[in-house]
Amino acid sequence: MAIARDPGSGRDQTLSVNQIEALIANGQSIVIIDQKVLRVDAWMPYHPGGYKPIQHFIGKDATDEFVVMHAAETRQLIDRYQIGRIEGPWRNLVPPIQRGHKQADKEQTRQGNVDCSDKSNKHSAYSEGLPEFSPERNTPEELAFLNAQTKEEIRLTLDRYPALDARTQSDIIAKYRLLHEQIQSEGLYNCNYAAYLWEFGRCSLLFAMMLILLRLGWYCTSAIFLGWFWSQMVFAAHDAAHMAITHDFVIDNLIGMIIAAPIGGLSLGWWKRTHNVHHLVTNSPEHDPDNQHLPFLAVNHRFLGSLFSTYHERLMPYTAAARRLVPYQAYLYYVILMFGRFNLYVQSWLFLAYGQGPRKGPAWWHRYFEIAGNLVFWAWFGYGIVYRALPTAGVRVLYVLISHAVTMPLHVQFTLSHFAMSTADLGPAESFPQKMLRTTMDVDCPEWLDWVHGGLQFQAIHHLFPRVPRHNLRRVQKLVLQFCREVGIPYALYGFVGGNRKVVGSLAEVARQAAILAECRRVVAGKVGGGQGH
């Protein structure tokens, strides 16, 4: 005979907000999913996507993010970590990694930051959203300027987007979940494998042309085809990393790692470690590694104040090198992105060398697979092509530079969808779908050009539904447009030229702000020097 479980104890016990806050204060990792209270400390070392994504959801309801980013098999495993339940809607807390309410209040008081909270109606701005600038590296005048810019950014953002009250955001979440169910019912999570046959044929042709032209001695043209080949292969690796091809963890990761390591010389594990965080805290200067490019680029004025990166766990100082480069970043943007692939090599090597990926769980072997794959890459590309097939040192250098510079449009595509979008921190009350649409831009293009963009032109759609195969994103876009009209969230859609113009304009605006700060610094230095001279 079955024995009924006491609803007040064990996994079925109802936990209060105070109890959950106490658990988090004691250092436990508590996440809410489907009204279930999960303690995930034991799972964090095993999580294939790393522990950082989980840290950003401690004390929060992560139901929507968890559902759209994980396969059904993974979603069935959460019960083993359940320690209780909640009743009714959950009011998100600020995760410790994002400093939390008490720590943020303490820091704001210590630094004298501007309070941007307006408790009235729509403009109940998230006061802890002001970043922690470094008072040791910035004068009071600079801090006042930077915080005023942040306050204005939050105000303008709140004017454009739905209110952050619980009722409005709950309505957005409810409609978003209905949209997710519609996408599932229409079979848009199912992969079109015939489309991948065309992908394979196109990539094979590019690689074959590279070899033929190399044999004929057309070295520069051969390098161009190699760069195009790498760019096209990245699209499939991106799909596989999101488990959007077979939806099987092992198979999709094998596909992605084979493309990334032996074919591309990169690490899919490194990419997933950063990309998962990017998907969850999109465009946050303090938390999103895809925004952190100092000293070469400052995509927001907040980088001019020496922020602390929670991803890299170190200060991102606005150094002398940054002061020289950032004022010209609008002109250097495309030049810098021509060398983007070299940065990916460095980040991949560091990730593999230091073993920064999971060492336990289903992904424990990925590091060794990718190390072997990178050795294969440098055997065929570094030794077989660059060293053996090319006649002189000058030709070798030119071949490497051209083949890597040709991938620049791919890096433009990566940055295009975010660099000019909102970076304001509206706090834990903002729903997942609103945050994704607020921080991400889509690029409009005719359907016959989809293969050139590789699905990356639908970044807003992809951020809402990461596991939808890219060949179905155009259909999903129509459904998202209807969703945006119903909930009143602006959908950012620009042509490729218009999107580039917006990004370059945004970089130029940050450069202008950097010039104002530089002038402020010179004035302050002059006053100090003048005072000392009397």
XYZ file of C-alpha atoms in Angstrom, residues 222-529:
308
model
C 42.795 29.917 -52.235
C 43.021 31.733 -48.885
C 39.745 33.536 -49.612
C 37.949 30.250 -50.230
C 39.384 28.804 -47.023
C 38.066 31.770 -45.029
C 34.635 31.348 -46.624
C 34.722 27.648 -45.779
C 35.445 28.356 -42.114
C 32.673 30.945 -41.973
C 30.071 28.589 -43.401
C 31.113 25.773 -41.070
C 30.666 28.020 -38.029
C 26.921 28.177 -38.700
C 26.543 24.416 -38.332
C 28.772 24.385 -35.224
C 26.559 27.073 -33.693
C 23.453 24.964 -34.357
C 25.072 21.860 -32.890
C 26.235 23.683 -29.758
C 22.610 24.604 -29.073
C 21.519 21.006 -29.726
C 19.382 22.276 -32.598
C 20.294 19.542 -35.104
C 19.541 16.136 -33.554
C 18.585 17.409 -30.062
C 20.830 14.663 -28.709
C 23.533 15.880 -26.321
C 26.280 13.461 -27.419
C 25.640 13.577 -31.169
C 25.243 17.344 -31.435
C 28.316 17.971 -29.297
C 30.339 15.591 -31.458
C 29.196 17.428 -34.591
C 30.062 20.783 -33.053
C 33.434 19.716 -31.678
C 34.505 18.092 -34.957
C 33.716 21.319 -36.811
C 35.287 23.529 -34.153
C 38.508 21.667 -33.344
C 39.980 19.542 -36.207
C 38.330 21.660 -38.922
C 38.474 25.113 -37.335
C 41.215 24.950 -34.697
C 38.907 26.283 -31.983
C 37.195 25.001 -28.845
C 33.455 24.465 -28.785
C 33.696 24.050 -25.015
C 35.136 27.560 -24.654
C 32.441 28.950 -26.925
C 29.664 27.240 -24.937
C 31.109 28.484 -21.651
C 30.920 32.089 -22.806
C 27.874 31.789 -25.037
C 25.603 30.288 -22.395
C 26.330 33.225 -20.113
C 25.786 35.604 -23.030
C 22.347 34.108 -23.666
C 21.266 34.632 -20.067
C 22.688 38.083 -19.239
C 22.696 39.459 -22.752
C 24.401 42.809 -23.247
C 25.153 43.394 -19.580
C 28.545 45.158 -19.482
C 29.431 43.673 -16.091
C 28.346 40.107 -16.846
C 28.217 39.367 -20.599
C 31.673 38.301 -21.905
C 30.593 39.025 -25.484
C 30.519 42.734 -24.589
C 33.889 42.892 -22.867
C 36.490 43.909 -25.451
C 38.711 46.454 -23.726
C 41.167 47.923 -24.559
C 40.104 47.701 -28.206
C 36.384 48.473 -28.007
C 34.070 50.014 -25.410
C 30.520 49.271 -26.544
C 28.961 51.298 -23.730
C 29.929 54.308 -21.610
C 30.072 52.086 -18.516
C 33.321 50.557 -19.757
C 34.923 53.978 -19.372
C 34.634 53.589 -15.598
C 36.712 50.421 -14.991
C 34.019 47.829 -14.293
C 34.453 44.477 -12.565
C 33.747 41.509 -14.847
C 31.860 38.750 -13.043
C 32.690 36.397 -15.922
C 36.462 36.925 -15.884
C 36.412 37.663 -12.142
C 38.689 40.648 -12.475
C 38.605 44.392 -12.945
C 38.323 45.620 -16.526
C 40.388 48.787 -16.224
C 40.046 51.641 -18.646
C 43.759 51.659 -19.275
C 46.047 54.057 -21.099
C 45.843 51.787 -24.152
C 42.048 51.961 -24.051
C 42.175 55.761 -23.759
C 44.160 55.847 -26.988
C 42.064 53.316 -28.939
C 38.466 53.923 -27.851
C 38.218 57.503 -29.223
C 38.873 56.019 -32.696
C 36.874 52.797 -32.296
C 34.228 53.747 -34.855
C 37.006 53.869 -37.470
C 38.865 50.815 -36.162
C 35.794 48.587 -35.740
C 36.121 46.641 -39.006
C 39.908 46.549 -38.844
C 39.808 45.024 -35.363
C 37.255 42.411 -36.455
C 39.575 41.306 -39.260
C 41.778 39.848 -36.521
C 38.891 38.354 -34.576
C 39.764 34.764 -35.419
C 43.203 35.103 -33.806
C 41.493 36.076 -30.550
C 39.348 32.942 -30.790
C 42.521 30.825 -31.033
C 43.948 32.415 -27.905
C 40.743 32.038 -25.900
C 40.369 28.416 -27.008
C 43.950 27.515 -26.064
C 43.618 29.138 -22.650
C 40.354 27.315 -22.017
C 41.850 23.933 -22.919
C 45.207 24.511 -21.245
C 43.689 25.519 -17.923
C 40.903 22.930 -18.055
C 38.200 25.540 -17.565
C 35.438 23.241 -18.793
C 33.603 20.569 -16.774
C 35.872 17.803 -15.492
C 32.965 15.674 -14.310
C 29.679 14.568 -15.748
C 28.684 13.931 -19.371
C 31.167 16.462 -20.782
C 34.297 15.321 -18.879
C 35.927 13.954 -22.056
C 35.307 16.992 -24.264
C 38.544 18.696 -23.274
C 40.703 15.783 -24.401
C 38.728 15.372 -27.627
C 39.241 19.046 -28.455
C 42.941 19.005 -27.617
C 43.381 16.092 -30.036
C 41.225 17.905 -32.595
C 43.324 21.051 -32.383
C 46.465 19.001 -32.984
C 44.812 17.620 -36.123
C 43.951 21.157 -37.244
C 47.496 22.430 -36.922
C 48.754 19.309 -38.665
C 46.678 19.850 -41.817
C 46.526 23.658 -41.817
C 49.672 24.762 -40.026
C 52.008 22.082 -41.354
C 50.294 20.680 -44.441
C 49.165 23.958 -46.042
C 51.026 26.895 -44.508
C 54.431 25.202 -44.152
C 54.515 22.536 -46.880
C 52.243 23.858 -49.639
C 53.303 27.515 -49.674
C 56.670 28.484 -51.199
C 57.994 31.402 -49.119
C 57.653 32.975 -45.690
C 56.029 36.065 -47.201
C 53.394 34.003 -48.995
C 52.733 32.059 -45.800
C 52.110 35.213 -43.783
C 49.880 36.624 -46.536
C 47.910 33.380 -46.800
C 47.242 33.281 -43.064
C 46.254 36.958 -42.921
C 43.904 36.757 -45.913
C 42.219 33.513 -44.862
C 41.560 34.945 -41.411
C 40.591 38.473 -42.535
C 37.978 36.997 -44.886
C 36.037 35.799 -41.836
C 35.532 39.426 -40.756
C 31.884 39.598 -41.963
C 31.141 36.688 -39.632
C 32.464 38.665 -36.658
C 30.463 41.673 -37.839
C 27.387 39.457 -37.781
C 28.192 38.341 -34.226
C 28.493 41.899 -32.945
C 25.856 43.533 -35.143
C 22.938 42.098 -33.211
C 23.989 43.468 -29.813
C 26.495 46.330 -29.899
C 23.902 49.026 -30.616
C 21.148 47.610 -28.414
C 20.183 48.434 -24.844
C 22.674 47.581 -22.097
C 20.581 48.946 -19.213
C 20.153 46.746 -16.151
C 16.422 46.825 -15.373
C 16.734 44.377 -12.507
C 15.220 40.985 -11.696
C 11.618 42.044 -12.362
C 12.139 42.055 -16.139
C 10.923 38.925 -17.908
C 13.176 36.768 -20.038
C 11.419 37.486 -23.378
C 11.412 41.248 -22.825
C 15.116 41.272 -21.948
C 16.025 39.235 -25.041
C 14.053 41.491 -27.390
C 15.402 44.629 -25.699
C 19.047 43.632 -26.034
C 19.050 41.969 -29.456
C 18.618 43.184 -33.012
C 17.583 41.183 -36.078
C 18.898 41.833 -39.580
C 16.449 41.954 -42.464
C 17.481 40.234 -45.682
C 15.773 38.446 -48.591
C 15.204 34.730 -48.081
C 17.622 33.753 -50.844
C 20.452 35.366 -48.836
C 19.811 33.360 -45.677
C 22.733 31.050 -46.435
C 25.119 34.025 -46.332
C 23.998 35.054 -42.840
C 23.690 31.482 -41.593
C 20.749 32.167 -39.302
C 22.663 34.796 -37.349
C 20.446 37.460 -38.873
C 17.652 36.134 -36.637
C 19.472 36.693 -33.355
C 16.456 38.047 -31.472
C 14.397 35.036 -32.542
C 17.296 32.740 -31.694
C 17.693 34.261 -28.228
C 14.015 33.626 -27.526
C 14.184 30.018 -28.774
C 17.837 28.873 -28.926
C 17.115 25.249 -29.862
C 15.009 26.018 -32.945
C 17.024 24.942 -36.035
C 18.070 27.962 -38.022
C 16.236 26.863 -41.178
C 12.962 27.343 -39.257
C 13.776 30.761 -37.812
C 12.169 32.711 -40.647
C 8.834 31.030 -39.930
C 9.257 31.631 -36.182
C 9.961 35.299 -36.913
C 6.372 35.770 -38.119
C 5.038 34.310 -34.886
C 7.345 36.503 -32.791
C 6.211 39.614 -34.670
C 2.621 38.839 -33.678
C 3.748 38.215 -30.077
C 5.528 41.580 -29.973
C 2.421 43.373 -31.217
C 0.284 41.706 -28.530
C 2.572 42.534 -25.599
C 3.852 45.914 -26.812
C 7.553 45.060 -26.981
C 9.437 46.789 -29.837
C 11.048 44.353 -32.267
C 14.359 45.725 -33.575
C 14.757 44.885 -37.270
C 17.285 46.650 -39.500
C 18.745 46.040 -42.915
C 22.372 44.929 -42.971
C 23.603 48.385 -43.985
C 21.280 50.125 -41.533
C 22.350 47.801 -38.726
C 26.009 48.506 -39.429
C 25.322 52.218 -39.471
C 23.584 51.952 -36.099
C 26.484 50.005 -34.551
C 29.135 52.378 -35.877
C 27.052 55.320 -34.654
C 26.789 53.763 -31.203
C 30.562 53.233 -31.080
C 31.078 56.831 -32.176
C 28.804 58.041 -29.352
C 30.837 56.123 -26.752
C 33.989 57.586 -28.303
C 32.472 61.062 -27.877
C 31.768 60.299 -24.222
C 35.353 59.073 -23.844
C 36.549 62.419 -25.224
C 34.408 64.277 -22.660
C 35.963 62.221 -19.866
C 39.450 62.857 -21.223
C 38.766 66.586 -21.242
C 37.385 66.325 -17.718
C 40.573 64.580 -16.641
C 42.727 67.297 -18.226
C 40.755 70.053 -16.506
C 41.023 68.354 -13.118
C 44.744 67.749 -13.633
C 45.175 71.411 -14.569
C 43.391 72.577 -11.435
C 45.501 70.304 -9.271
C 48.670 71.421 -10.995
